[in-house]
Coordinates of C-alpha atoms and ligand atoms in Angstrom, one line a residue:
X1 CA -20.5 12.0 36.4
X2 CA -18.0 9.3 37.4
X3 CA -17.7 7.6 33.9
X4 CA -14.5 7.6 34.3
X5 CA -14.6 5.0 37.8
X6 CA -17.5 3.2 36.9
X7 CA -20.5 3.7 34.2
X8 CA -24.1 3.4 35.5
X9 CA -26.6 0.3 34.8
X10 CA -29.0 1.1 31.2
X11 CA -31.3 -0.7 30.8
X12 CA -29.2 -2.0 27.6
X13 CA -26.8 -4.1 30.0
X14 CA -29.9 -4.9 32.8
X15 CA -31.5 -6.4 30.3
X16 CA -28.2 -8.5 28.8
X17 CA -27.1 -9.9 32.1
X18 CA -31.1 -11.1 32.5
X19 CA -30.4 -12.7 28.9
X20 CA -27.8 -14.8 30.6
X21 CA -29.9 -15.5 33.8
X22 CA -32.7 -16.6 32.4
X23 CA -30.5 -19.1 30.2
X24 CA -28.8 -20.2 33.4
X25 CA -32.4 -20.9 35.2
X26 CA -33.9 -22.3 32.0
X27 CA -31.4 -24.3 30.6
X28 CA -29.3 -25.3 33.3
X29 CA -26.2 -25.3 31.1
X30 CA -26.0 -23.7 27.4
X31 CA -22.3 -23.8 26.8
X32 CA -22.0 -23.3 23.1
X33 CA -24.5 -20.1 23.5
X34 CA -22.7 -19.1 26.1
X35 CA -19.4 -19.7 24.4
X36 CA -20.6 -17.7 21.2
X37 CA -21.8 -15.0 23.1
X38 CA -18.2 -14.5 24.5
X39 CA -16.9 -14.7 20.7
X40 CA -19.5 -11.8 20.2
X41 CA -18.3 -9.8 22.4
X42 CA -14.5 -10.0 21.5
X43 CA -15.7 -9.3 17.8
X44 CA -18.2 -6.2 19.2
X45 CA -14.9 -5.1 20.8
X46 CA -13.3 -6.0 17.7
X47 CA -15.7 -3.9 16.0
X48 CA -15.1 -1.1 18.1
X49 CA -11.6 -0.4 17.3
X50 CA -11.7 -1.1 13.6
X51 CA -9.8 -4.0 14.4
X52 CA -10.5 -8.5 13.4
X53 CA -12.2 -10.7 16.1
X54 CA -9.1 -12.8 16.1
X55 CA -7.0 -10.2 16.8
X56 CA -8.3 -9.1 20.3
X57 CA -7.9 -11.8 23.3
X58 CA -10.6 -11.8 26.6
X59 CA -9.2 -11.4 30.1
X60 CA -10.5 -10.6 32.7
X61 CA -9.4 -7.4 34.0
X62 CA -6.5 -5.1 32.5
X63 CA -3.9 -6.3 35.0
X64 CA -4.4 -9.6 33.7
X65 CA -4.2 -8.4 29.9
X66 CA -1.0 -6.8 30.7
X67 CA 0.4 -9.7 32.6
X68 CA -0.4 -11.6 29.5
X69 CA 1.3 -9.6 27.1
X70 CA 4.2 -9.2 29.3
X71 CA 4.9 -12.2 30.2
X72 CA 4.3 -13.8 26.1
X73 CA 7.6 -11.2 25.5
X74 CA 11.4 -11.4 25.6
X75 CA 13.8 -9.2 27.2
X76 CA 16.7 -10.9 26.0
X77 CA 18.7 -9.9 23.5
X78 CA 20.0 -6.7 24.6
X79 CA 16.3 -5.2 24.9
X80 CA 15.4 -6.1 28.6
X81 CA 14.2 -2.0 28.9
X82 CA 10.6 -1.4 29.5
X83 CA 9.8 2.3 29.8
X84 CA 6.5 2.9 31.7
X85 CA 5.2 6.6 31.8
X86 CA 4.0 7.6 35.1
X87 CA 0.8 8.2 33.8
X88 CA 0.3 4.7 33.9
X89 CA -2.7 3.7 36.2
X90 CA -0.4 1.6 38.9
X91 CA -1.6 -2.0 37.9
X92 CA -0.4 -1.9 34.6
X93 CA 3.3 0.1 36.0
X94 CA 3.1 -2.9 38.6
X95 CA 2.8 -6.0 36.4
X96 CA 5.9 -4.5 34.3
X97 CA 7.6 -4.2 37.6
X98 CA 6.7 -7.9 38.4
X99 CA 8.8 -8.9 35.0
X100 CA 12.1 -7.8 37.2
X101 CA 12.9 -11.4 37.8
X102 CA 12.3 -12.3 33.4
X103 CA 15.2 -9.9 33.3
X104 CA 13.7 -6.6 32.2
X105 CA 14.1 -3.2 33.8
X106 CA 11.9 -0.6 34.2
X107 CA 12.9 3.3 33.6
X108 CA 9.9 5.8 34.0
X109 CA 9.1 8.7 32.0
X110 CA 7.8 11.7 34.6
X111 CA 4.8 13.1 34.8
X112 CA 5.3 17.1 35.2
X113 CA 2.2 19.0 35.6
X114 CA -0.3 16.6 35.4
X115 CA 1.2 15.4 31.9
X116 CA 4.1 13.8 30.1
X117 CA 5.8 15.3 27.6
X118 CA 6.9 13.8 24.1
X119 CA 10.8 15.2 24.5
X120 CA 10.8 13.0 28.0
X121 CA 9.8 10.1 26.0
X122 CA 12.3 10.6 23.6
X123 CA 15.0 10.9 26.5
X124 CA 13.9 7.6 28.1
X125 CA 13.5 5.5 24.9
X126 CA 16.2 3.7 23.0
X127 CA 17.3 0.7 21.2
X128 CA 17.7 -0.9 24.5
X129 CA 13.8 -0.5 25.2
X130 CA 12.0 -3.6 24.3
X131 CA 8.4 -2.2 25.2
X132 CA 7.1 1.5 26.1
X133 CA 3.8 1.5 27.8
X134 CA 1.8 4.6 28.0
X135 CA -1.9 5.1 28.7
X136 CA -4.0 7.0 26.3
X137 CA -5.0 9.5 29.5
X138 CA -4.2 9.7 32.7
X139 CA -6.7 8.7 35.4
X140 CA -5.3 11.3 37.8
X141 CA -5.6 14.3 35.4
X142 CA -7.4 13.5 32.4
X143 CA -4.5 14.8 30.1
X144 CA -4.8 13.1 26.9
X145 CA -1.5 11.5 25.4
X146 CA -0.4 11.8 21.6
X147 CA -0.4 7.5 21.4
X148 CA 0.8 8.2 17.7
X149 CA 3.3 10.5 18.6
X150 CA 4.7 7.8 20.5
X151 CA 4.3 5.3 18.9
X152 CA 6.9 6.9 16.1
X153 CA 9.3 7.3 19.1
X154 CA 9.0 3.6 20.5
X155 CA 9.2 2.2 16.4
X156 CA 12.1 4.4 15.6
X157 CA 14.2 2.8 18.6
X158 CA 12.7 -0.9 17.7
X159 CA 10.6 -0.8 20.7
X160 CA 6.7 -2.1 20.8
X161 CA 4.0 0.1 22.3
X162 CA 1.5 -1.0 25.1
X163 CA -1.5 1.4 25.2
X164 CA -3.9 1.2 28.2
X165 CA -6.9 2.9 26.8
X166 CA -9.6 2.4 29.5
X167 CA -9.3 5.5 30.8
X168 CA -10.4 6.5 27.0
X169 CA -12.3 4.1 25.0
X170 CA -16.1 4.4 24.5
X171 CA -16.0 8.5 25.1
X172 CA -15.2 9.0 21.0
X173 CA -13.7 7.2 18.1
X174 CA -10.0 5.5 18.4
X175 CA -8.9 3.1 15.4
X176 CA -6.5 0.6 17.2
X177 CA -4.9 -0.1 13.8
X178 CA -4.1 3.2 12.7
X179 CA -2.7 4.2 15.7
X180 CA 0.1 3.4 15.8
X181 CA 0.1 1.0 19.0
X182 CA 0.9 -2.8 18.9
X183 CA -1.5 -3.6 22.0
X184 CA -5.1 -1.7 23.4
X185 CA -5.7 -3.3 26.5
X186 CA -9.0 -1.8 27.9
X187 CA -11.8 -3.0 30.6
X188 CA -15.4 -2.5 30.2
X189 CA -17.1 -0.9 33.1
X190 CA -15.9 3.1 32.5
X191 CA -17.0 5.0 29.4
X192 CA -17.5 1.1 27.7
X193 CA -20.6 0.9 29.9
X194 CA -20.0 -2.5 30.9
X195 CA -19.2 -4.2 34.5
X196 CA -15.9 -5.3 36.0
X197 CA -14.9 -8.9 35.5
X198 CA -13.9 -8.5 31.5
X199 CA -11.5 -6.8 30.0
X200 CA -10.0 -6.9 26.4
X201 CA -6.6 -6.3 24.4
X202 CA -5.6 -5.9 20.9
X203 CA -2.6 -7.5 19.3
X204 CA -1.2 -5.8 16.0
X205 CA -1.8 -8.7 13.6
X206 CA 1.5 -10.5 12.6
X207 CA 2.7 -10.0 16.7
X208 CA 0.4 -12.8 18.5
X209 CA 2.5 -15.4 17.2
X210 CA 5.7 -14.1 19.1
X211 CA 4.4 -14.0 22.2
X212 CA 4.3 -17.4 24.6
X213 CA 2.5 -16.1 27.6
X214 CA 3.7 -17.5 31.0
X215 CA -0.2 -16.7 32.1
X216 CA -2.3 -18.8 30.1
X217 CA -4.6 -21.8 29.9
X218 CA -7.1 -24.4 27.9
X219 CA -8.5 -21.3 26.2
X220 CA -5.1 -19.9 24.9
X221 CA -4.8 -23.3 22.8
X222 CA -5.7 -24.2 19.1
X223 CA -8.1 -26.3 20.2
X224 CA -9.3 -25.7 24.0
X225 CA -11.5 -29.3 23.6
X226 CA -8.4 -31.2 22.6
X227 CA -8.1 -32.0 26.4
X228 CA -4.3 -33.0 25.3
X229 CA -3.2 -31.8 29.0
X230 CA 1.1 -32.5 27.5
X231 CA 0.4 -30.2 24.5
X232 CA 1.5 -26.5 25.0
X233 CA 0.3 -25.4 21.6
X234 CA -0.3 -21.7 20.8
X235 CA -3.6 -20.8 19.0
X236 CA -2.5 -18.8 16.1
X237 CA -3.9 -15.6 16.4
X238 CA -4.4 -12.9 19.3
X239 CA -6.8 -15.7 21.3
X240 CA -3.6 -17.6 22.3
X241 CA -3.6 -14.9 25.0
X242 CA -7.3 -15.9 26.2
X243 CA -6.7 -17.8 30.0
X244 CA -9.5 -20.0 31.5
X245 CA -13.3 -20.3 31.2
X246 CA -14.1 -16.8 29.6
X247 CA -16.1 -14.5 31.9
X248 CA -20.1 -15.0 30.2
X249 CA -21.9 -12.9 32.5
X250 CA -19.7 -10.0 31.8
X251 CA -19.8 -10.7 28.2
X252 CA -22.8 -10.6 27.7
X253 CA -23.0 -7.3 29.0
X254 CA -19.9 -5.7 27.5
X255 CA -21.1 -6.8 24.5
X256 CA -24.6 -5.4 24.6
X257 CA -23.4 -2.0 26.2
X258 CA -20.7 -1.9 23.2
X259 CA -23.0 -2.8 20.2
X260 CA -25.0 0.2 21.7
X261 CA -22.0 2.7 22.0
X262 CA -21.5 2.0 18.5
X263 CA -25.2 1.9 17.2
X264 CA -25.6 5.8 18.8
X265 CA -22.1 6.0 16.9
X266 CA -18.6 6.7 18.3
X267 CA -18.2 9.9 16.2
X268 CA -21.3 11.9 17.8
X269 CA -20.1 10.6 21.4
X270 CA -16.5 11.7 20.8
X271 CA -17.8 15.4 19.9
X272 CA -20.5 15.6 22.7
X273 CA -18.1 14.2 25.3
X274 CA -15.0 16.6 23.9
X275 CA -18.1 19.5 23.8
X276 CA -19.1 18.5 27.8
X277 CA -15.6 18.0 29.0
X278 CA -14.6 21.3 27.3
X279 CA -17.7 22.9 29.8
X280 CA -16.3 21.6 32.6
X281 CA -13.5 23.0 32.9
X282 CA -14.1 26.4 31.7
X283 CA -16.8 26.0 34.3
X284 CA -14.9 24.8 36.7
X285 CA -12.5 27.5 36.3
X286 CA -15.3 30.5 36.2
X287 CA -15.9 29.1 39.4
X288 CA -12.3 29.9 40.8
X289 CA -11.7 26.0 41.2
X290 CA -8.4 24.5 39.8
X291 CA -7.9 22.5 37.1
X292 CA -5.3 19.3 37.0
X293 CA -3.2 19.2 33.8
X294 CA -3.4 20.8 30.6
X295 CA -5.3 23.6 29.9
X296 CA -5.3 23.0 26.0
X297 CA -8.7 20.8 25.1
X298 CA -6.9 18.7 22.5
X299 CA -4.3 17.6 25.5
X300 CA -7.7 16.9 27.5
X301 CA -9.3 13.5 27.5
X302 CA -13.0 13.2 28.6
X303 CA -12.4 13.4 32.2
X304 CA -11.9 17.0 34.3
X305 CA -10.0 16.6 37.4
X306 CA -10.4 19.3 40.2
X307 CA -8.4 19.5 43.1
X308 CA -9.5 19.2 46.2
X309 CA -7.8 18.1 48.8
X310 CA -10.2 16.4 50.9
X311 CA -11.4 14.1 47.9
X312 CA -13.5 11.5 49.9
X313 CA -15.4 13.7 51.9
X314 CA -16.7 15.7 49.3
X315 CA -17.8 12.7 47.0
X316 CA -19.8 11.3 49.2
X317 CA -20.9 14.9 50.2
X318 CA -21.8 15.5 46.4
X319 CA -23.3 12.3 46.8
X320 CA -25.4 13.6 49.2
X321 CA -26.4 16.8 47.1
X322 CA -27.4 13.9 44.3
X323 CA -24.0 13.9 42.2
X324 CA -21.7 11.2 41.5
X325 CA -18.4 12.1 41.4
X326 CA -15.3 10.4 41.5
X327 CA -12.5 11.1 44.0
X328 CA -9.1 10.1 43.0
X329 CA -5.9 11.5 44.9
X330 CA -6.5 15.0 45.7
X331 CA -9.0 15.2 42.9
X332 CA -12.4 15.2 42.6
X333 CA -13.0 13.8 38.8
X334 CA -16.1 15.0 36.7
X335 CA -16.8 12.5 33.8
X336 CA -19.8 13.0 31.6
X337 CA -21.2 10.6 29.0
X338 CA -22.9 10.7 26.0
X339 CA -26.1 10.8 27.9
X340 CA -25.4 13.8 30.0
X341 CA -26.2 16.9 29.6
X342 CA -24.9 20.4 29.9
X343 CA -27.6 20.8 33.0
X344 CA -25.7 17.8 34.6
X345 CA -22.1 19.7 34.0
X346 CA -23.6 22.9 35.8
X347 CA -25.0 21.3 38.6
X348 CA -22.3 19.5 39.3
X349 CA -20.0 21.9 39.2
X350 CA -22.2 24.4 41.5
X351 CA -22.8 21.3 43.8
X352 CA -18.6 21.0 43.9
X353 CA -18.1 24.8 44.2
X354 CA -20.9 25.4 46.9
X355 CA -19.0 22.3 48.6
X356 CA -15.5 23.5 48.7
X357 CA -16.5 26.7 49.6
X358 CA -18.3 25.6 52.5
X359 CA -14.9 23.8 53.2
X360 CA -12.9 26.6 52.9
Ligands
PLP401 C1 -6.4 3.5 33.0 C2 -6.7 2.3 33.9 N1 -6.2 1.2 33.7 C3 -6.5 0.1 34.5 C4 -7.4 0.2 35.5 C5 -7.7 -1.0 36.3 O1 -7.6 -2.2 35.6 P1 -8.0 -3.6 36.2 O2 -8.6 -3.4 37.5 O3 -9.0 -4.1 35.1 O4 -6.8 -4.5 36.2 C6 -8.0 1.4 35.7 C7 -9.1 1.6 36.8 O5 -9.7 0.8 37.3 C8 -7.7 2.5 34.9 O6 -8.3 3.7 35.1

């Protein structure tokens, strides 16, 4: 049930980090497989969002992705404002932070009641704002944000949208291009089923080539096996972003755990996750136990936070009981999969109610 903090091992991914191993042991060194699997797994990513292979650059966490986009803008020009909502998981809200000294400034939009609200974005965004960043739900809460609805706000004032949609991606359908963001930075080890170590972002074709990242390296360059070490070229498309050697262990997982997201089909695990989340916190309601955020399911990503003031304890009490939860804050998170079933949501819940109660 902690989807939302990290995924469990399938036998999908076991088996695709053993694919890499056993090339390791038997091969010693199989760069250009290894290399191609890495280009598989940007266009399985690709894939994933509707999006073009060369349109989505590897890091290797979300931090970094951010850091790279960040950095590759301008906040000249009489657009130094970045708007962050507080939703923002606190890497992300730090790396915009960090750009303080390449002359931007940061205004927040609030988060009231576990959620932000569109009118708040309208208050914070103008033609000042060079970049809104906003998460497509919040790790705290699980509230859900309208990434289109904001994306008309940002566009109409001139500004670009960053969307951080790990807290998202994997659980149901989302079509980067359609949606209204300019960048979909994710990681792989939550609902993407993967491990930490790789992470991924999207560039709205026709942006790459303004960026000039201050992060970058020999894979961010037309040719990384020029080996021209006083050429600072730019590779044309999104992969200008890409840094150093390419995590291939990772790869090779995200990609395998991704291909089979999308073999079982994003549609039917976007309506069973919707379908289990929906059950928990009705559930969790019936059960007198409070809810974080919004009570309406379409403001509700796949992730039901409970509060509960002593978090910690009562994971690894759950833990104890044979759930896996996810404390966050004062919140005990419940985030089933597409492999979990409505038998999983009760106990669970019953496990966190029979806990708390004992607590109380
Ligand atoms: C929404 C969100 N963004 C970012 C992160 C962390 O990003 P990274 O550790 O890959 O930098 C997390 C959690 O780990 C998260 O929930």
């Amino acid at each position: 049930m902690n989807n939302c903090s990290q995924a469990p091992q399938s036998a999908v991914t076991r088996a695709a980090a053993a694919a890499y191993l056993d090339s390791w042991d038997e091969a010693g060194m199989d760069w250009d497989a290894w290399i191609a699997e890495t280009e598989r797994a940007r266009e399985e990513f690709a894939g994933l969002i509707g999006a073009e292979a060369g349109d989505v650059a590897l890091a290797t966490s979300v931090s970094q992705a951010t850091a790279s986009v960040a950095t590759g803008l301008d906040f000249g020009g009489g657009r130094s404002r970045v708007v962050v909502s507080g939703a923002e998981f606190p890497t992300v809200a730090h790396v915009w932070c960090a750009q303080k000294r390449f002359g931007a400034d940061v205004s927040w939009v609030p988060v009231r009641d576990g959620a932000v609200e569109l009118e708040d974005y309208e208050a914070a965004i103008d033609e000042r704002t060079a970049v809104v960043s906003a998460c497509t739900a919040y790790y705290q809460t699980g509230f859900r944000q309208d990434v289109g609805a904001i994306a008309e706000i940002a566009h109409a004032a001139g500004a670009l949208l960053y969307v951080d949609a790990y807290q998202t991606l994997g659980s149901g359908p989302f079509h980067a291009p359609t949606s209204g963001a300019d960048f979909v930075a994710s990681g792989a080890l939550k609902f993407l089923m993967g491990t930490p170590g790789i992470a991924f972002v999207w560039v709205r074709p026709g942006l790459a080539e303004r960026l000039r990242p201050a992060i970058t390296g020999w894979f961010g360059r037309s040719d990384p096996f020029a080996f021209d070490a006083r050429r600072l070229d730019w590779a044309d498309d999104a992969r200008r972003l890409d840094t150093g050697t390419p995590p291939i262990l990772e790869a090779y997982v995200a990609r395998a755990a991704m291909a089979w997201l999308r073999e079982i089909g994003l549609d039917a695990i976007g309506a069973w996750t919707a379908h289990l989340a929906r059950r928990c916190s009705d559930g969790a309601r019936a059960r007198r136990l409070t809810v974080l955020g919004p009570t309406d399911p379409t403001r509700r990503g796949p992730t039901t936070a409970i509060a509960c003031a002593e978090s910690h304890a009562v994971e690894a009490a759950l833990r104890r009981r044979g759930v896996l939860a996810s404390a966050r804050g004062p919140a005990i998170r419940l985030a089933p999969h597409f492999y979990s079933s409505e038998e999983d949501v009760d106990r669970a819940l019953d496990a966190l109610a029979a806990e708390m109660g004992a607590r109380a």
